[in-house]
Amino acid sequence: MKQNNAPAFRTDQDVQDEVITFMFEGHDTTTMSLTFTTWLLGTHLDVQEKLYHEVSNILQGKEEPSIEDYSEMFYLERVIKESLRLYPSVPTFSREATEDIFLKSSGILVPKGTHIILAIYELHRREDLFPDAERFNPDRFLEPQKHQFAYLPFSAGPRNCIGQKFAMLEMKVIISNLVLNYKIKSEQDMVLNPEMLLRCEKGPNISLTPRN
């Protein structure tokens, strides 16, 4: 079989279309991830202060932080990952089986052509995969995952989110600067509205107080 090695991008328009997809498909998803992460920091002041100390030690006095600076924010990365575990921006997505799949653990045969709905919100709350799953605990990511597909905020495999690294860096930049300059306090109550994207109704209510 002859393989087609034609380049994916032949024209400037091809590149422009891909950049537009890359930037704007992640607009709402990143916005909601930032919202939930900020809310969680405002309801877990101990995590917020620990994060503040990490960020201030790295960014204090720097007018133009580098990518290397953000790559050293290991606790911030765990905070964001834990936020995405509890509140994945895309709570469900679907796939189609391209071949018959036999699930050994349950003895179920999934026929080729079956449309499969993956409930990521529920997956991330399985106690066998994430003990004390309802608790916001960034340090759970110090340990290796119990299964390579237990954590799927960006999906996985060849159809995973192409912008996940960009999104993580974007969130690191915004959250780090927010924590560095403000104290965050959130109201405990929040009502989720699970649609195509995970949102919340009337809020969440968050207040910011300048640190200086």
XYZ file of N, CA and C in Angstrom:
636
model
N 0.844 -1.191 0.000
C 0.000 0.000 0.000
C 0.885 1.249 0.000
N 0.627 2.152 -0.942
C 1.418 3.361 -1.047
C 0.977 4.364 0.019
N 1.940 4.910 0.726
C 1.631 5.880 1.775
C 1.674 7.292 1.218
N 0.678 8.091 1.606
C 0.615 9.473 1.155
C 1.399 10.348 2.134
N 2.541 10.843 1.695
C 3.375 11.664 2.558
C 3.241 13.154 2.244
N 2.117 13.544 1.645
C 1.905 14.948 1.324
C 1.851 15.769 2.604
N 2.430 16.954 2.608
C 2.402 17.786 3.816
C 0.982 18.169 4.198
N 0.756 18.285 5.512
C -0.590 18.631 5.988
C -0.971 20.050 5.603
N 0.016 20.948 5.565
C -0.260 22.353 5.287
C 0.425 22.750 3.983
N -0.375 22.983 2.946
C 0.168 23.307 1.632
C 0.191 24.818 1.379
N -0.703 25.541 2.014
C -0.826 26.969 1.749
C -0.852 27.755 3.058
N -0.707 29.067 2.938
C -0.814 29.931 4.116
C -2.212 29.844 4.717
N -3.218 29.635 3.868
C -4.591 29.516 4.364
C -4.750 28.278 5.225
N -4.087 27.181 4.858
C -4.123 25.961 5.670
C -3.576 26.236 7.064
N -2.455 26.937 7.119
C -1.842 27.262 8.409
C -2.751 28.182 9.212
N -3.322 29.195 8.553
C -4.209 30.134 9.232
C -5.426 29.429 9.809
N -6.021 28.524 9.046
C -7.203 27.787 9.520
C -6.862 26.952 10.747
N -5.677 26.334 10.741
C -5.284 25.497 11.874
C -5.026 26.346 13.122
N -4.425 27.517 12.936
C -4.172 28.407 14.070
C -5.486 28.890 14.672
N -6.456 29.228 13.818
C -7.772 29.668 14.308
C -8.427 28.564 15.124
N -8.361 27.336 14.615
C -8.904 26.196 15.367
C -8.186 26.028 16.689
N -6.869 26.105 16.641
C -6.035 25.906 17.828
C -6.361 26.923 18.914
N -6.551 28.189 18.499
C -6.759 29.261 19.468
C -8.191 29.296 19.995
N -9.166 29.248 19.108
C -10.537 29.539 19.516
C -11.312 28.320 20.003
N -10.917 27.123 19.587
C -11.576 25.930 20.126
C -11.285 25.777 21.613
N -10.172 26.347 22.065
C -9.820 26.241 23.477
C -10.230 27.433 24.312
N -10.982 28.366 23.716
C -11.330 29.597 24.443
C -12.250 29.309 25.623
N -13.407 28.703 25.360
C -14.376 28.436 26.431
C -13.867 27.385 27.405
N -13.201 26.366 26.893
C -12.725 25.292 27.770
C -11.695 25.824 28.763
N -10.768 26.642 28.279
C -9.755 27.208 29.173
C -10.381 28.184 30.158
N -11.364 28.951 29.692
C -12.059 29.889 30.579
C -12.702 29.165 31.751
N -13.371 28.048 31.472
C -14.027 27.314 32.557
C -13.004 26.639 33.466
N -11.914 26.161 32.905
C -10.859 25.568 33.742
C -10.283 26.605 34.699
N -10.056 27.808 34.202
C -9.563 28.893 35.051
C -10.582 29.245 36.129
N -11.855 29.235 35.759
C -12.921 29.556 36.713
C -12.944 28.558 37.859
N -12.944 27.278 37.537
C -13.015 26.254 38.579
C -11.740 26.222 39.424
N -10.587 26.425 38.800
C -9.336 26.429 39.559
C -9.311 27.592 40.542
N -9.736 28.758 40.086
C -9.773 29.929 40.966
C -10.747 29.704 42.115
N -11.909 29.150 41.812
C -12.900 28.879 42.857
C -12.347 27.901 43.895
N -11.682 26.864 43.437
C -11.115 25.876 44.364
C -10.044 26.491 45.250
N -9.225 27.363 44.692
C -8.203 28.037 45.503
C -8.851 28.924 46.563
N -9.996 29.510 46.222
C -10.688 30.364 47.174
C -11.428 29.615 48.251
N -11.609 28.318 48.077
C -12.256 27.494 49.106
C -11.255 26.598 49.832
N -10.001 26.629 49.404
C -8.945 25.843 50.042
C -7.757 26.772 50.278
N -7.846 27.558 51.339
C -6.858 28.606 51.577
C -5.465 28.051 51.861
N -5.392 26.849 52.415
C -4.085 26.250 52.661
C -3.369 25.955 51.348
N -4.112 25.452 50.361
C -3.534 25.191 49.035
C -3.126 26.515 48.389
N -3.979 27.521 48.533
C -3.694 28.827 47.949
C -2.396 29.415 48.492
N -2.193 29.334 49.801
C -0.985 29.906 50.395
C 0.260 29.122 50.009
N 0.143 27.812 49.941
C 1.280 26.997 49.500
C 1.651 27.352 48.062
N 0.633 27.553 47.237
C 0.876 27.930 45.851
C 1.492 29.326 45.772
N 1.007 30.246 46.600
C 1.558 31.605 46.613
C 3.054 31.586 46.902
N 3.469 30.788 47.853
C 4.890 30.727 48.202
C 5.721 30.170 47.047
N 5.192 29.166 46.356
C 5.931 28.639 45.210
C 6.063 29.703 44.132
N 4.937 30.341 43.790
C 4.931 31.327 42.713
C 5.794 32.531 43.058
N 5.677 33.038 44.291
C 6.433 34.226 44.676
C 7.938 33.948 44.671
N 8.335 32.762 45.063
C 9.760 32.415 45.045
C 10.327 32.383 43.634
N 9.468 32.061 42.659
C 9.935 31.948 41.279
C 9.774 33.255 40.498
N 8.662 33.967 40.709
C 8.355 35.128 39.876
C 8.687 36.470 40.505
N 8.853 36.529 41.810
C 9.031 37.811 42.479
C 10.187 38.595 41.876
N 9.868 39.824 41.441
C 10.898 40.707 40.906
C 11.191 40.523 39.430
N 10.535 39.572 38.765
C 10.781 39.339 37.339
C 9.701 40.033 36.513
N 10.133 40.914 35.607
C 9.176 41.612 34.752
C 8.709 40.724 33.607
N 9.594 39.872 33.119
C 9.252 38.997 31.996
C 9.670 37.565 32.319
N 8.808 36.833 33.035
C 9.124 35.421 33.339
C 9.274 34.609 32.057
N 10.090 33.594 32.116
C 10.323 32.733 30.955
C 9.482 31.461 31.057
N 9.427 30.730 29.957
C 8.739 29.434 29.955
C 9.392 28.511 30.977
N 10.713 28.632 31.128
C 11.420 27.801 32.105
C 10.929 28.086 33.516
N 10.609 29.355 33.817
C 10.081 29.695 35.139
C 8.780 28.953 35.398
N 7.901 28.959 34.416
C 6.604 28.294 34.592
C 6.757 26.775 34.646
N 7.773 26.261 33.975
C 7.983 24.808 34.003
C 8.451 24.341 35.374
N 8.952 25.274 36.194
C 9.399 24.927 37.541
C 8.272 24.988 38.571
N 7.084 25.394 38.163
C 5.950 25.504 39.092
C 5.247 24.148 39.187
N 5.868 23.237 39.891
C 5.360 21.871 39.961
C 4.069 21.796 40.780
N 3.999 22.559 41.845
C 2.778 22.528 42.661
C 1.619 23.141 41.888
N 1.866 24.233 41.168
C 0.814 24.841 40.347
C 0.299 23.848 39.318
N 1.184 23.078 38.718
C 0.751 22.079 37.736
C -0.151 21.043 38.391
N 0.179 20.632 39.615
C -0.660 19.661 40.305
C -2.016 20.272 40.675
N -2.015 21.543 41.043
C -3.269 22.235 41.356
C -4.190 22.245 40.142
N -3.639 22.598 38.998
C -4.446 22.654 37.771
C -4.928 21.258 37.389
N -4.053 20.272 37.484
C -4.449 18.899 37.151
C -5.576 18.407 38.056
N -5.484 18.724 39.345
C -6.520 18.284 40.271
C -7.831 19.009 40.004
N -7.748 20.283 39.635
C -8.949 21.016 39.255
C -9.607 20.396 38.023
N -8.789 20.030 37.042
C -9.316 19.390 35.831
C -9.853 17.992 36.112
N -9.327 17.348 37.129
C -9.877 16.040 37.509
C -11.301 16.201 38.053
N -11.464 17.142 38.966
C -12.777 17.335 39.577
C -13.769 17.997 38.624
N -13.279 18.913 37.817
C -14.163 19.666 36.929
C -13.589 19.725 35.518
N -13.622 18.602 34.800
C -13.122 18.595 33.427
C -13.990 19.489 32.544
N -13.364 20.321 31.751
C -14.121 21.263 30.915
C -15.093 20.558 29.987
N -14.672 19.423 29.460
C -15.553 18.608 28.608
C -15.890 17.357 29.407
N -17.071 17.318 30.056
C -17.378 16.215 30.979
C -17.673 14.887 30.291
N -18.061 14.938 29.017
C -18.298 13.706 28.251
C -17.827 13.924 26.811
N -17.413 12.852 26.177
C -17.173 12.902 24.738
C -17.442 11.512 24.176
N -17.513 11.411 22.868
C -17.902 10.148 22.245
C -16.829 9.654 21.294
N -16.865 8.360 21.074
C -15.989 7.701 20.106
C -16.793 6.608 19.403
N -16.297 6.164 18.257
C -16.917 5.057 17.529
C -15.922 3.914 17.442
N -16.370 2.725 17.817
C -15.495 1.547 17.750
C -15.210 1.209 16.291
N -13.944 1.158 15.940
C -13.565 0.854 14.553
C -13.366 -0.642 14.332
N -13.488 -1.412 15.406
C -13.397 -2.872 15.322
C -14.111 -3.456 16.535
N -14.378 -4.747 16.522
C -14.967 -5.400 17.690
C -13.990 -5.325 18.852
N -14.509 -4.971 20.029
C -13.665 -4.848 21.217
C -14.256 -5.704 22.328
N -13.448 -6.604 22.856
C -13.908 -7.444 23.968
C -13.323 -6.895 25.267
N -14.203 -6.537 26.192
C -13.779 -6.004 27.483
C -13.606 -7.164 28.458
N -12.365 -7.508 28.750
C -12.079 -8.675 29.583
C -12.636 -8.523 30.992
N -12.579 -7.310 31.536
C -12.985 -7.117 32.931
C -14.471 -7.365 33.153
N -15.286 -7.103 32.109
C -16.737 -7.256 32.267
C -17.326 -8.347 31.383
N -16.541 -8.863 30.453
C -17.043 -9.895 29.553
C -17.983 -9.362 28.492
N -17.951 -8.066 28.243
C -18.850 -7.438 27.281
C -18.140 -7.279 25.941
N -18.858 -7.600 24.856
C -18.345 -7.388 23.513
C -18.943 -6.086 22.963
N -18.075 -5.171 22.578
C -18.508 -3.916 21.952
C -18.335 -4.078 20.448
N -19.431 -4.195 19.694
C -19.321 -4.452 18.252
C -18.753 -3.252 17.492
N -18.126 -3.540 16.383
C -17.628 -2.505 15.490
C -18.781 -1.575 15.092
N -18.511 -0.278 15.080
C -19.538 0.696 14.709
C -20.331 1.243 15.880
N -20.112 0.695 17.078
C -20.825 1.166 18.264
C -20.370 2.576 18.632
N -21.345 3.439 18.925
C -21.034 4.781 19.416
C -20.913 4.715 20.941
N -19.794 5.148 21.454
C -19.482 5.023 22.880
C -19.433 6.418 23.513
N -20.178 6.597 24.591
C -20.141 7.843 25.350
C -19.222 7.640 26.561
N -18.210 8.464 26.675
C -17.258 8.385 27.781
C -17.579 9.484 28.790
N -17.945 9.089 29.998
C -18.314 10.037 31.051
C -17.073 10.368 31.875
N -16.353 11.382 31.461
C -15.088 11.725 32.107
C -15.316 12.243 33.527
N -16.383 13.000 33.714
C -16.690 13.526 35.049
C -16.840 12.389 36.056
N -17.528 11.324 35.666
C -17.717 10.175 36.554
C -16.437 9.358 36.678
N -15.719 9.208 35.583
C -14.455 8.461 35.609
C -13.491 9.052 36.637
N -13.393 10.367 36.660
C -12.457 11.043 37.564
C -12.879 10.976 39.025
N -14.069 10.471 39.276
C -14.548 10.356 40.656
C -14.650 8.897 41.119
N -14.050 7.999 40.388
C -14.040 6.597 40.800
C -13.080 6.400 41.974
N -13.601 5.866 43.057
C -12.799 5.689 44.270
C -11.664 4.686 44.073
N -11.863 3.709 43.189
C -10.800 2.729 42.971
C -9.615 3.339 42.221
N -9.860 4.418 41.501
C -8.797 5.081 40.760
C -8.244 6.295 41.504
N -9.132 6.989 42.221
C -8.743 8.195 42.965
C -9.338 8.121 44.366
N -8.640 7.513 45.316
C -9.159 7.402 46.686
C -9.542 8.777 47.250
N -10.658 8.782 48.005
C -11.192 10.045 48.537
C -11.404 11.024 47.384
N -12.104 10.535 46.376
C -12.160 11.204 45.080
C -12.799 12.584 45.111
N -13.700 12.834 46.058
C -14.379 14.128 46.096
C -13.511 15.216 46.708
N -12.396 14.848 47.305
C -11.544 15.832 47.977
C -10.551 16.459 47.003
N -10.406 17.760 47.110
C -9.434 18.497 46.308
C -8.052 18.324 46.927
N -7.221 17.529 46.276
C -5.917 17.177 46.825
C -4.878 17.162 45.711
N -4.235 18.311 45.433
C -3.244 18.365 44.349
C -2.114 17.353 44.503
N -1.784 16.992 45.744
C -0.650 16.091 45.954
C -0.939 14.649 45.549
N -2.176 14.349 45.182
C -2.435 12.992 44.685
C -1.666 12.749 43.385
N -1.276 13.830 42.700
C -0.529 13.672 41.451
C 0.968 13.498 41.680
N 1.372 13.388 42.938
C 2.743 12.975 43.239
C 2.929 11.479 42.995
N 1.821 10.752 43.032
C 1.854 9.303 42.825
C 1.480 8.971 41.381
N 2.014 7.891 40.824
C 1.639 7.508 39.452
C 0.179 7.086 39.391
N -0.435 7.298 38.253
C -1.833 6.911 38.065
C -1.973 5.402 38.106
N -3.135 4.962 38.579
C -3.382 3.522 38.675
C -3.668 2.906 37.310
N -4.042 3.724 36.354
C -4.289 3.240 34.989
C -3.967 4.379 34.030
N -3.383 4.065 32.895
C -2.942 5.113 31.970
C -4.101 5.928 31.399
N -5.315 5.362 31.442
C -6.476 6.103 30.945
C -7.447 6.460 32.067
N -6.936 6.585 33.289
C -7.787 6.969 34.418
C -8.071 8.463 34.414
N -7.185 9.239 33.825
C -7.261 10.701 33.873
C -7.291 11.242 32.449
N -8.445 11.785 32.028
C -8.623 12.146 30.618
C -9.230 13.536 30.418
N -8.711 14.577 31.058
C -9.311 15.901 30.828
C -9.087 16.411 29.409
N -8.056 15.889 28.728
C -7.774 16.294 27.349
C -7.988 15.136 26.373
N -8.741 14.112 26.799
C -8.886 12.887 26.029
C -7.523 12.190 25.973
N -7.359 11.256 25.043
C -6.105 10.502 24.940
C -6.031 9.849 23.575
N -4.851 9.393 23.224
C -4.679 8.717 21.947
C -4.529 9.705 20.798
N -4.672 9.228 19.557
C -4.425 10.077 18.384
C -5.416 11.220 18.230
N -6.574 11.168 18.917
C -7.573 12.239 18.809
C -7.636 13.075 20.083
N -6.554 13.129 20.820
C -6.557 13.946 22.030
C -6.462 15.428 21.664
N -6.570 16.273 22.661
C -6.568 17.723 22.440
C -5.197 18.183 21.965
N -5.150 18.802 20.786
C -3.863 19.237 20.243
C -3.330 20.467 20.989
N -4.207 21.134 21.748
C -3.789 22.355 22.413
C -3.521 22.206 23.896
N -3.376 20.971 24.383
C -3.293 20.786 25.832
C -2.045 21.429 26.444
N -0.918 21.376 25.767
C 0.290 21.993 26.320
C 0.167 23.517 26.334
N -0.413 24.045 25.280
C -0.643 25.490 25.236
C -1.618 25.905 26.333
N -2.683 25.127 26.515
C -3.685 25.446 27.535
C -3.080 25.407 28.930
N -2.250 24.401 29.216
C -1.618 24.308 30.531
C -0.706 25.501 30.784
N 0.064 25.913 29.786
C 0.937 27.070 29.959
C 0.113 28.334 30.156
N -0.940 28.470 29.377
C -1.820 29.637 29.495
C -2.402 29.734 30.904
N -2.868 28.607 31.427
C -3.452 28.603 32.771
C -2.393 28.876 33.833
N -1.187 28.353 33.634
C -0.108 28.617 34.589
C 0.198 30.113 34.667
N 0.254 30.762 33.519
C 0.555 32.190 33.484
C -0.512 32.982 34.228
N -1.778 32.691 33.952
C -2.868 33.468 34.541
C -3.017 33.183 36.031
N -3.041 31.907 36.409
C -3.234 31.560 37.820
C -2.063 32.038 38.670
N -0.846 31.896 38.175
C 0.318 32.317 38.959
C 0.287 33.809 39.232
N -0.056 34.603 38.229
C -0.126 36.047 38.420
C -1.308 36.446 39.299
N -2.392 35.713 39.218
C -3.544 35.984 40.070
C -3.195 35.740 41.534
N -2.588 34.598 41.810
C -2.226 34.251 43.191
C -1.128 35.171 43.724
N -0.220 35.583 42.856
C 0.877 36.452 43.280
C 0.367 37.816 43.728
N -0.701 38.293 43.108
C -1.157 39.659 43.357
C -2.429 39.773 44.193
N -3.175 38.686 44.346
C -4.452 38.759 45.050
C -4.642 37.574 45.996
N -5.367 37.835 47.064
C -5.895 36.760 47.901
C -7.292 36.440 47.387
N -7.569 35.163 47.257
C -8.828 34.706 46.654
C -9.721 34.124 47.737
N -10.982 34.506 47.717
C -11.960 33.923 48.626
C -13.214 33.601 47.829
N -13.715 32.383 47.990
C -14.871 31.930 47.225
C -16.007 31.505 48.144
N -17.226 31.723 47.682
C -18.382 31.169 48.384
C -18.420 29.667 48.151
N -18.823 28.929 49.159
C -18.784 27.470 49.081
C -19.783 26.901 48.068
N -20.941 27.524 47.957
C -21.998 26.968 47.118
C -21.708 27.209 45.636
N -21.895 26.146 44.851
C -21.754 26.247 43.407
C -22.651 25.196 42.764
N -23.443 25.604 41.789
C -24.361 24.689 41.106
C -23.825 24.430 39.705
N -23.517 23.169 39.413
C -22.972 22.808 38.107
C -24.074 22.719 37.061
N -23.696 23.017 35.834
C -24.603 22.919 34.698
C -23.891 22.124 33.609
N -24.012 20.784 33.667
C -23.269 19.948 32.716
C -23.937 19.919 31.343
N -23.362 20.650 30.399
C -23.820 20.617 29.021
C -22.676 20.039 28.181
N -22.509 20.549 26.972
C -21.361 20.099 26.184
C -20.065 20.488 26.898
N -20.087 21.676 27.512
C -19.009 22.098 28.394
C -19.542 22.139 29.816
N -18.676 21.856 30.770
C -19.074 21.911 32.172
C -19.055 23.372 32.617
N -20.230 23.876 32.991
C -20.362 25.253 33.437
C -21.013 25.271 34.810
N -21.199 26.466 35.344
C -21.916 26.595 36.605
C -22.931 27.720 36.480
N -24.038 27.581 37.202
C -25.105 28.564 37.149
C -24.901 29.626 38.228
N -25.063 30.883 37.824
C -25.013 32.012 38.757
C -23.748 31.987 39.605
N -22.665 32.091 38.952
C -21.408 32.099 39.698
C -20.360 31.268 39.000
N -19.379 30.793 39.759
C -19.263 30.896 41.208
C -18.897 32.321 41.655
N -19.240 32.641 42.902
C -18.954 33.959 43.443
C -17.566 33.949 44.087
N -16.699 34.803 43.559
C -15.297 34.865 43.977
C -14.942 36.317 44.254
N -14.229 36.567 45.347
C -13.749 37.918 45.640
C -12.228 37.933 45.680
N -11.643 39.030 45.212
C -10.192 39.187 45.163
C -9.785 40.400 46.003
N -8.776 40.205 46.827
C -8.230 41.279 47.662
C -6.765 41.456 47.342
N -6.335 42.677 46.969
C -4.917 42.878 46.641
C -4.008 42.476 47.796
N -2.903 41.806 47.487
C -1.964 41.379 48.530
C -1.141 42.560 49.042
N -0.914 43.559 48.218
C -0.108 44.703 48.649
C -0.959 45.975 48.685
